[in-house]
Short mmCIF file of C-alpha atoms in Angstrom, two decimals:
data_model
loop_
_atom_site.label_atom_id
_atom_site.label_comp_id
_atom_site.label_asym_id
_atom_site.label_seq_id
_atom_site.Cartn_x
_atom_site.Cartn_y
_atom_site.Cartn_z
CA SER A 1 14.46 1.50 21.51
CA GLU A 2 11.18 3.40 21.20
CA PRO A 3 9.38 4.40 18.00
CA LEU A 4 9.87 7.97 16.87
CA THR A 5 7.13 10.53 17.40
CA ILE A 6 6.52 13.95 15.90
CA ASP A 7 8.21 15.53 18.91
CA SER A 8 11.26 13.24 18.92
CA ALA A 9 11.95 12.88 15.18
CA PHE A 10 12.49 16.58 14.35
CA LEU A 11 11.70 15.87 10.71
CA CYS A 12 11.68 19.58 9.86
CA ASP A 13 15.11 20.19 11.36
CA GLU A 14 17.57 20.57 8.49
CA ASN A 15 20.30 19.16 10.75
CA ILE A 16 18.34 15.91 10.96
CA GLN A 17 16.58 15.78 7.60
CA PRO A 18 18.34 17.00 4.44
CA VAL A 19 16.37 19.71 2.67
CA LEU A 20 15.40 18.30 -0.71
CA PRO A 21 13.63 20.26 -3.47
CA ASN A 22 9.81 20.04 -3.34
CA ASN A 23 9.74 18.05 -0.09
CA LYS A 24 6.56 19.64 1.21
CA GLU A 25 6.06 16.90 3.80
CA CYS A 26 9.10 17.94 5.89
CA LEU A 27 9.39 21.69 5.44
CA CYS A 28 8.57 24.07 8.29
CA ASP A 29 10.77 27.03 9.15
CA LYS A 30 8.68 27.82 12.23
CA ASP A 31 9.14 24.55 14.08
CA PRO A 32 11.72 21.72 13.77
CA THR A 33 9.07 19.19 14.85
CA CYS A 34 6.78 20.33 11.96
CA ARG A 35 3.77 20.74 14.26
CA ALA A 36 3.32 24.48 13.72
CA CYS A 37 2.89 24.03 9.97
CA PHE A 38 0.75 20.89 9.88
CA HIS A 39 -1.60 21.22 12.86
CA LYS A 40 -4.79 20.91 10.78
CA ARG A 41 -3.55 17.81 9.00
CA ILE A 42 -2.35 16.31 12.28
CA GLU A 43 -5.84 16.72 13.73
CA HIS A 44 -7.45 15.01 10.73
CA ASN A 45 -5.00 12.11 10.74
CA GLU A 46 -5.31 11.73 14.53
CA ASN A 47 -9.06 11.26 14.15
CA LEU A 48 -8.51 8.57 11.53
CA ARG A 49 -5.91 6.81 13.64
CA SER A 50 -8.08 6.91 16.79
CA ALA A 51 -11.02 5.43 14.91
CA LEU A 52 -8.89 2.52 13.72
CA ALA A 53 -7.37 1.96 17.17
CA ALA A 54 -10.81 1.75 18.81
CA THR A 55 -11.60 -1.52 17.00
CA GLU A 56 -8.08 -3.01 17.01
CA LEU A 57 -8.88 -5.95 19.30
CA GLN A 58 -11.70 -7.20 17.07
CA ARG A 59 -9.41 -6.75 14.06
CA LYS A 60 -6.72 -8.93 15.65
CA LEU A 61 -9.21 -11.71 16.33
CA ARG A 62 -10.49 -11.62 12.75
CA LEU A 63 -6.99 -11.64 11.33
CA ARG A 64 -5.98 -14.73 13.31
CA LYS A 65 -9.17 -16.46 12.18
CA TRP A 66 -8.79 -15.54 8.50
CA PHE A 67 -5.08 -16.35 8.28
CA PRO A 68 -4.18 -19.12 10.74
CA LYS A 69 -0.45 -19.67 11.14
CA GLY A 70 1.17 -23.10 11.18
CA LYS A 71 3.79 -24.18 13.68
CA ARG A 72 6.65 -23.61 11.26
CA GLY A 73 7.58 -21.43 8.33
CA ILE A 74 6.59 -17.99 7.10
CA LYS A 75 2.98 -16.88 6.90
CA SER A 76 2.63 -14.12 4.31
CA ILE A 77 -0.43 -11.94 3.83
CA ILE A 78 -1.23 -9.03 1.53
CA VAL A 79 -2.65 -5.85 3.03
CA SER A 80 -4.45 -3.23 1.00
CA ALA A 81 -7.28 -0.71 1.25
CA VAL A 82 -9.70 0.56 -1.36
CA ASN A 83 -12.66 2.84 -1.94
CA TYR A 84 -15.39 2.52 -4.56
CA GLY A 85 -13.56 4.71 -7.04
CA GLN A 86 -10.51 2.42 -7.08
CA LEU A 87 -12.36 -0.88 -6.77
CA TYR A 88 -12.05 -1.77 -10.46
CA LEU A 89 -8.24 -1.61 -10.11
CA PHE A 90 -8.34 -3.97 -7.14
CA LEU A 91 -10.60 -6.40 -8.98
CA ASN A 92 -8.26 -6.25 -11.97
CA TRP A 93 -5.45 -7.44 -9.66
CA ALA A 94 -7.68 -10.25 -8.39
CA CYS A 95 -8.56 -11.22 -11.96
CA SER A 96 -4.86 -11.27 -12.91
CA CYS A 97 -4.20 -13.79 -10.14
CA ILE A 98 -6.87 -16.12 -11.51
CA GLU A 99 -6.15 -15.74 -15.22
CA ASN A 100 -2.39 -16.14 -14.78
CA LYS A 101 -2.92 -19.13 -12.45
CA VAL A 102 -0.99 -17.43 -9.63
CA PHE A 103 -3.25 -18.35 -6.69
CA ASP A 104 -6.72 -17.63 -5.33
CA PRO A 105 -6.32 -13.98 -4.25
CA ARG A 106 -8.74 -14.46 -1.36
CA GLU A 107 -6.28 -16.79 0.38
CA TYR A 108 -3.71 -14.00 0.88
CA MET A 109 -5.55 -10.68 0.79
CA TRP A 110 -6.74 -8.73 3.82
CA ILE A 111 -8.59 -5.82 2.25
CA VAL A 112 -9.87 -2.75 4.12
CA PRO A 113 -12.78 -1.06 2.32
CA THR A 114 -13.57 2.54 3.18
CA ASP A 115 -17.27 2.68 2.23
CA ILE A 116 -20.32 0.42 2.35
CA ASP A 117 -20.66 -0.09 -1.41
CA THR A 118 -17.08 -1.36 -1.67
CA TYR A 119 -17.55 -3.61 1.37
CA THR A 120 -20.71 -5.11 -0.15
CA VAL A 121 -18.98 -5.98 -3.43
CA LEU A 122 -15.93 -7.46 -1.71
CA LYS A 123 -18.00 -9.66 0.61
CA LYS A 124 -20.10 -10.81 -2.34
CA PHE A 125 -16.94 -12.16 -3.98
CA GLY A 126 -15.71 -13.82 -0.79
CA PHE A 127 -12.80 -11.53 0.18
CA ASN A 128 -11.60 -11.12 3.77
CA ALA A 129 -12.91 -7.57 3.93
CA GLU A 130 -12.57 -5.58 7.14
CA PRO A 131 -15.98 -4.47 8.49
CA LEU A 132 -16.71 -0.76 8.67
CA GLY A 133 -17.15 -0.60 12.45
CA TRP A 134 -14.15 1.72 12.73
CA MET A 135 -15.89 4.43 10.73
CA THR A 136 -18.04 7.04 12.45
CA ASN A 137 -20.44 9.77 11.35
CA LYS A 138 -17.62 12.30 11.78
CA LEU A 139 -15.09 10.24 9.86
CA HIS A 140 -15.70 9.99 6.15
CA VAL A 141 -13.39 8.74 3.40
CA SER A 142 -14.52 9.84 -0.03
CA LYS A 143 -15.74 7.19 -2.49
CA LYS A 144 -14.32 9.14 -5.41
CA TYR A 145 -11.08 8.49 -7.24
CA ILE A 146 -9.43 11.11 -9.43
CA PRO A 147 -7.69 9.05 -12.15
CA PHE A 148 -5.53 11.89 -13.45
CA LYS A 149 -4.16 13.01 -10.09
CA ALA A 150 -2.24 10.91 -7.58
CA ASN A 151 -2.13 11.30 -3.78
CA VAL A 152 -5.16 13.56 -3.50
CA GLY A 153 -8.58 13.21 -1.91
CA ALA A 154 -9.33 9.77 -0.51
CA HIS A 155 -6.01 8.36 -1.70
CA SER A 156 -4.14 10.07 1.13
CA ASP A 157 -6.46 8.65 3.82
CA ILE A 158 -6.45 5.21 2.22
CA ASN A 159 -2.65 5.07 2.44
CA ASN A 160 -2.87 5.80 6.18
CA VAL A 161 -5.36 2.96 6.57
CA ILE A 162 -3.03 0.56 4.72
CA LEU A 163 -0.13 1.47 6.98
CA ALA A 164 -2.17 0.95 10.16
CA ALA A 165 -3.31 -2.46 8.93
CA THR A 166 0.25 -3.39 7.97
CA SER A 167 1.48 -2.45 11.44
CA LEU A 168 -1.15 -4.68 13.03
CA GLY A 169 -0.26 -7.62 10.80
CA LEU A 170 3.41 -7.30 11.72
CA GLN A 171 2.57 -7.14 15.43
CA LEU A 172 0.84 -10.51 15.04
CA GLY A 173 3.92 -12.04 13.43
CA TYR A 174 2.86 -12.12 9.78
CA HIS A 175 5.14 -11.26 6.89
CA VAL A 176 3.18 -8.46 5.22
CA LEU A 177 3.11 -7.34 1.61
CA MET A 178 1.81 -3.75 1.79
CA MET A 179 0.41 -3.23 -1.69
CA ASP A 180 -1.50 -0.64 -3.68
CA VAL A 181 -4.43 -1.84 -5.79
CA ASP A 182 -2.88 -0.80 -9.13
CA VAL A 183 -0.82 -3.98 -9.47
CA VAL A 184 -1.10 -7.16 -11.53
CA PHE A 185 0.53 -10.50 -10.74
CA LEU A 186 2.00 -12.54 -13.58
CA ARG A 187 3.45 -15.21 -11.28
CA ASN A 188 3.46 -15.98 -7.57
CA PRO A 189 5.87 -13.45 -5.97
CA PHE A 190 6.04 -15.05 -2.54
CA PRO A 191 8.68 -17.76 -3.13
CA VAL A 192 11.09 -15.01 -4.22
CA LEU A 193 10.04 -12.53 -1.53
CA GLU A 194 10.17 -15.02 1.33
CA LYS A 195 13.63 -16.22 0.33
CA ALA A 196 15.04 -12.75 -0.32
CA VAL A 197 13.80 -11.24 2.96
CA ALA A 198 15.72 -13.74 5.10
CA ARG A 199 17.89 -11.84 7.63
CA ARG A 200 16.49 -8.54 6.30
CA ASP A 201 13.82 -6.15 7.50
CA PHE A 202 12.00 -5.32 4.27
CA LEU A 203 12.12 -5.32 0.49
CA GLY A 204 10.68 -2.51 -1.62
CA MET A 205 9.84 -1.88 -5.24
CA HIS A 206 11.93 0.74 -7.02
CA ALA A 207 10.51 4.27 -7.30
CA PRO A 208 11.71 5.78 -10.60
CA ARG A 209 10.12 9.23 -10.19
CA VAL A 210 12.10 12.09 -8.68
CA ASP A 211 9.07 13.35 -6.72
CA SER A 212 9.27 10.25 -4.53
CA LEU A 213 12.33 11.90 -2.94
CA GLY A 214 13.87 8.48 -2.47
CA PHE A 215 14.11 5.07 -4.04
CA ILE A 216 11.34 3.06 -2.31
CA ASN A 217 7.90 2.80 -3.91
CA THR A 218 5.43 2.49 -1.05
CA GLY A 219 2.92 0.76 -3.34
CA PHE A 220 4.77 -2.56 -2.99
CA ILE A 221 6.79 -3.30 0.18
CA TYR A 222 7.33 -6.71 1.75
CA PHE A 223 7.99 -6.47 5.51
CA ALA A 224 9.40 -9.16 7.79
CA PRO A 225 8.18 -8.91 11.42
CA THR A 226 11.61 -8.15 12.90
CA ASP A 227 12.15 -5.95 15.95
CA LYS A 228 13.65 -3.21 13.77
CA THR A 229 10.75 -3.40 11.32
CA LEU A 230 8.19 -3.08 14.11
CA ILE A 231 9.87 0.06 15.47
CA PHE A 232 10.23 1.55 11.99
CA VAL A 233 6.60 0.93 10.97
CA LYS A 234 5.28 2.18 14.32
CA SER A 235 7.40 5.31 13.82
CA LEU A 236 5.86 5.71 10.36
CA GLU A 237 2.40 5.48 11.92
CA ASN A 238 3.31 8.27 14.34
CA LEU A 239 4.89 10.45 11.67
CA TYR A 240 2.20 9.86 9.03
CA LEU A 241 0.15 12.26 11.15
CA LEU A 242 2.16 14.95 9.35
CA LYS A 243 1.33 13.66 5.89
CA THR A 244 -0.45 16.03 3.55
CA HIS A 245 -0.46 14.09 0.27
CA SER A 246 2.59 11.99 -0.54
CA ASP A 247 3.10 8.96 1.67
CA GLN A 248 6.01 8.05 -0.60
CA SER A 249 8.09 11.17 0.06
CA LEU A 250 7.34 10.99 3.80
CA PHE A 251 8.25 7.27 3.91
CA ASN A 252 11.59 7.95 2.23
CA SER A 253 12.22 10.91 4.53
CA VAL A 254 11.75 8.72 7.60
CA LEU A 255 13.90 6.02 6.02
CA ARG A 256 16.75 8.57 5.75
CA HIS A 257 16.45 9.48 9.43
CA PRO A 258 19.60 8.76 11.47
CA SER A 259 17.60 6.49 13.77
CA PHE A 260 17.05 3.97 10.99
CA GLN A 261 20.48 3.66 9.44
CA GLN A 262 20.74 0.09 10.72
CA LEU A 263 17.63 -1.09 8.88
CA ASP A 264 18.52 -3.86 6.45
CA PHE A 265 16.46 -3.42 3.29
CA ARG A 266 16.87 -3.98 -0.43
CA ILE A 267 15.30 -2.64 -3.60
CA LEU A 268 13.60 -5.44 -5.50
CA PRO A 269 15.03 -6.24 -8.96
CA ARG A 270 13.06 -4.28 -11.52
CA GLN A 271 13.16 -7.18 -13.96
CA LEU A 272 11.07 -9.18 -11.45
CA PHE A 273 8.99 -6.44 -9.83
CA PHE A 274 8.34 -3.90 -12.54
CA SER A 275 7.28 -0.27 -12.11
CA LEU A 276 5.27 0.61 -15.22
CA TRP A 277 5.65 4.34 -15.73
CA ARG A 278 6.55 5.29 -19.29
CA SER A 279 7.65 2.19 -21.13
CA LEU A 280 7.69 -1.56 -20.69
CA TYR A 281 10.54 -3.35 -22.45
CA LYS A 282 12.87 -0.32 -22.42
CA TYR A 283 13.22 -0.53 -18.63
CA GLY A 284 13.70 -4.24 -18.11
CA PHE A 285 10.33 -5.98 -18.30
CA ASN A 286 10.71 -9.65 -19.26
CA GLU A 287 7.58 -11.63 -20.04
CA ASN A 288 9.34 -14.85 -18.99
CA THR A 289 10.56 -13.70 -15.58
CA THR A 290 8.63 -10.62 -14.37
CA LEU A 291 6.44 -11.50 -11.38
CA ALA A 292 4.45 -8.32 -10.77
CA VAL A 293 3.73 -5.06 -12.59
CA HIS A 294 2.80 -1.86 -10.75
CA ALA A 295 1.23 0.99 -12.73
CA ILE A 296 2.56 4.23 -11.27
CA GLY A 297 1.55 7.80 -11.98
CA VAL A 298 -1.79 8.44 -13.70
CA ARG A 299 -3.90 6.72 -16.40
CA LYS A 300 -3.34 3.34 -14.80
CA MET A 301 -6.07 1.45 -16.64
CA GLU A 302 -4.83 2.78 -19.98
CA LYS A 303 -1.31 1.57 -19.21
CA PHE A 304 -2.54 -1.89 -18.30
CA GLN A 305 -4.73 -2.05 -21.40
CA LYS A 306 -1.88 -0.95 -23.67
CA TYR A 307 0.33 -3.87 -22.64
CA GLY A 308 -2.29 -6.58 -22.18
CA PHE A 309 -2.52 -6.48 -18.38
CA TRP A 310 -6.20 -5.56 -18.18
CA HIS A 311 -8.23 -8.55 -16.96
CA PHE A 312 -11.34 -6.91 -15.49
CA VAL A 313 -13.65 -7.83 -18.37
CA PRO A 314 -16.78 -10.07 -18.41
CA GLU A 315 -15.43 -12.92 -20.51
CA LYS A 316 -12.19 -13.28 -18.52
CA CYS A 317 -12.88 -12.43 -14.89
CA GLU A 318 -14.92 -14.34 -12.33
CA PHE A 319 -15.05 -11.20 -10.18
CA TYR A 320 -16.90 -9.26 -12.86
CA ASP A 321 -20.62 -8.71 -12.26
CA ARG A 322 -22.85 -7.22 -14.94
CA GLU A 323 -24.92 -5.54 -12.24
CA PHE A 324 -21.77 -3.88 -10.99
CA PRO A 325 -20.72 -0.69 -12.86
CA GLY A 326 -17.64 -0.84 -15.04
CA PRO A 327 -14.62 1.43 -14.61
CA GLU A 328 -16.11 4.25 -16.63
CA LYS A 329 -19.01 4.52 -14.13
CA PHE A 330 -16.99 4.83 -10.93
#
């Protein structure tokens, strides 16, 4: 079986894809392949994808060096991407791993920075940060982050970068946790994830918001490198060329496609992998069992601060540098 492409998926054909309210990612009356309505965005995303593909061989070599696999067992890695505007959220995750005695975050994380300032900070703290050789003068990902609006500006491009990196990790046989930077770890999630993914293709965090147009939160997905997973993720890479803003609604649209009805996936228990949207304890958080908390929507730092999940402060975090601007300066 071959991965889907824009021309074979027919994502804008209502006979293939159910028409859901506000699904702007898969709506085009002119063309069932969607091309006629998204040609400008396709061109932009193609340029980003080509730039990443040009340095793929070097990336594979680095990945094998950074995360050597043993002869037996699962080798899990975390894949994420970040710009300067979101860097304080990533460092808060790293700080949560240290303060909660989860693990050294540098042992699991493959992080793709999208600007030189972010790369410099990450290398200073010893992270396996992807070099910026894939970027060109014509390809620019904004350093800014708009904290009160999701899926706009650089965020959209960053999600494409994360997916491409995830696809590469799976091709090399790693189990990959594709993760946004607005997460904190309370305990090590991998013993649960590695056991639960056995004989399955992926596990995903629950998406409680209706604008996700589905039930998978793309900010926290654990993929096993199965044949079905590889085809699905490669199809996502091809179809993300259509993406305007919401990777989450497009992901769930592809997941509903008839070609992927045999995928074996599960939604992670919310009591263990918690989506922090409006309230904490009302929706199942348990301080004795919850493993990870993902701040969704806007005002992420405020949510973490409200419930005691903010660790990016001088007296608590080894990744805090007084020469490095705090969150309010990004």
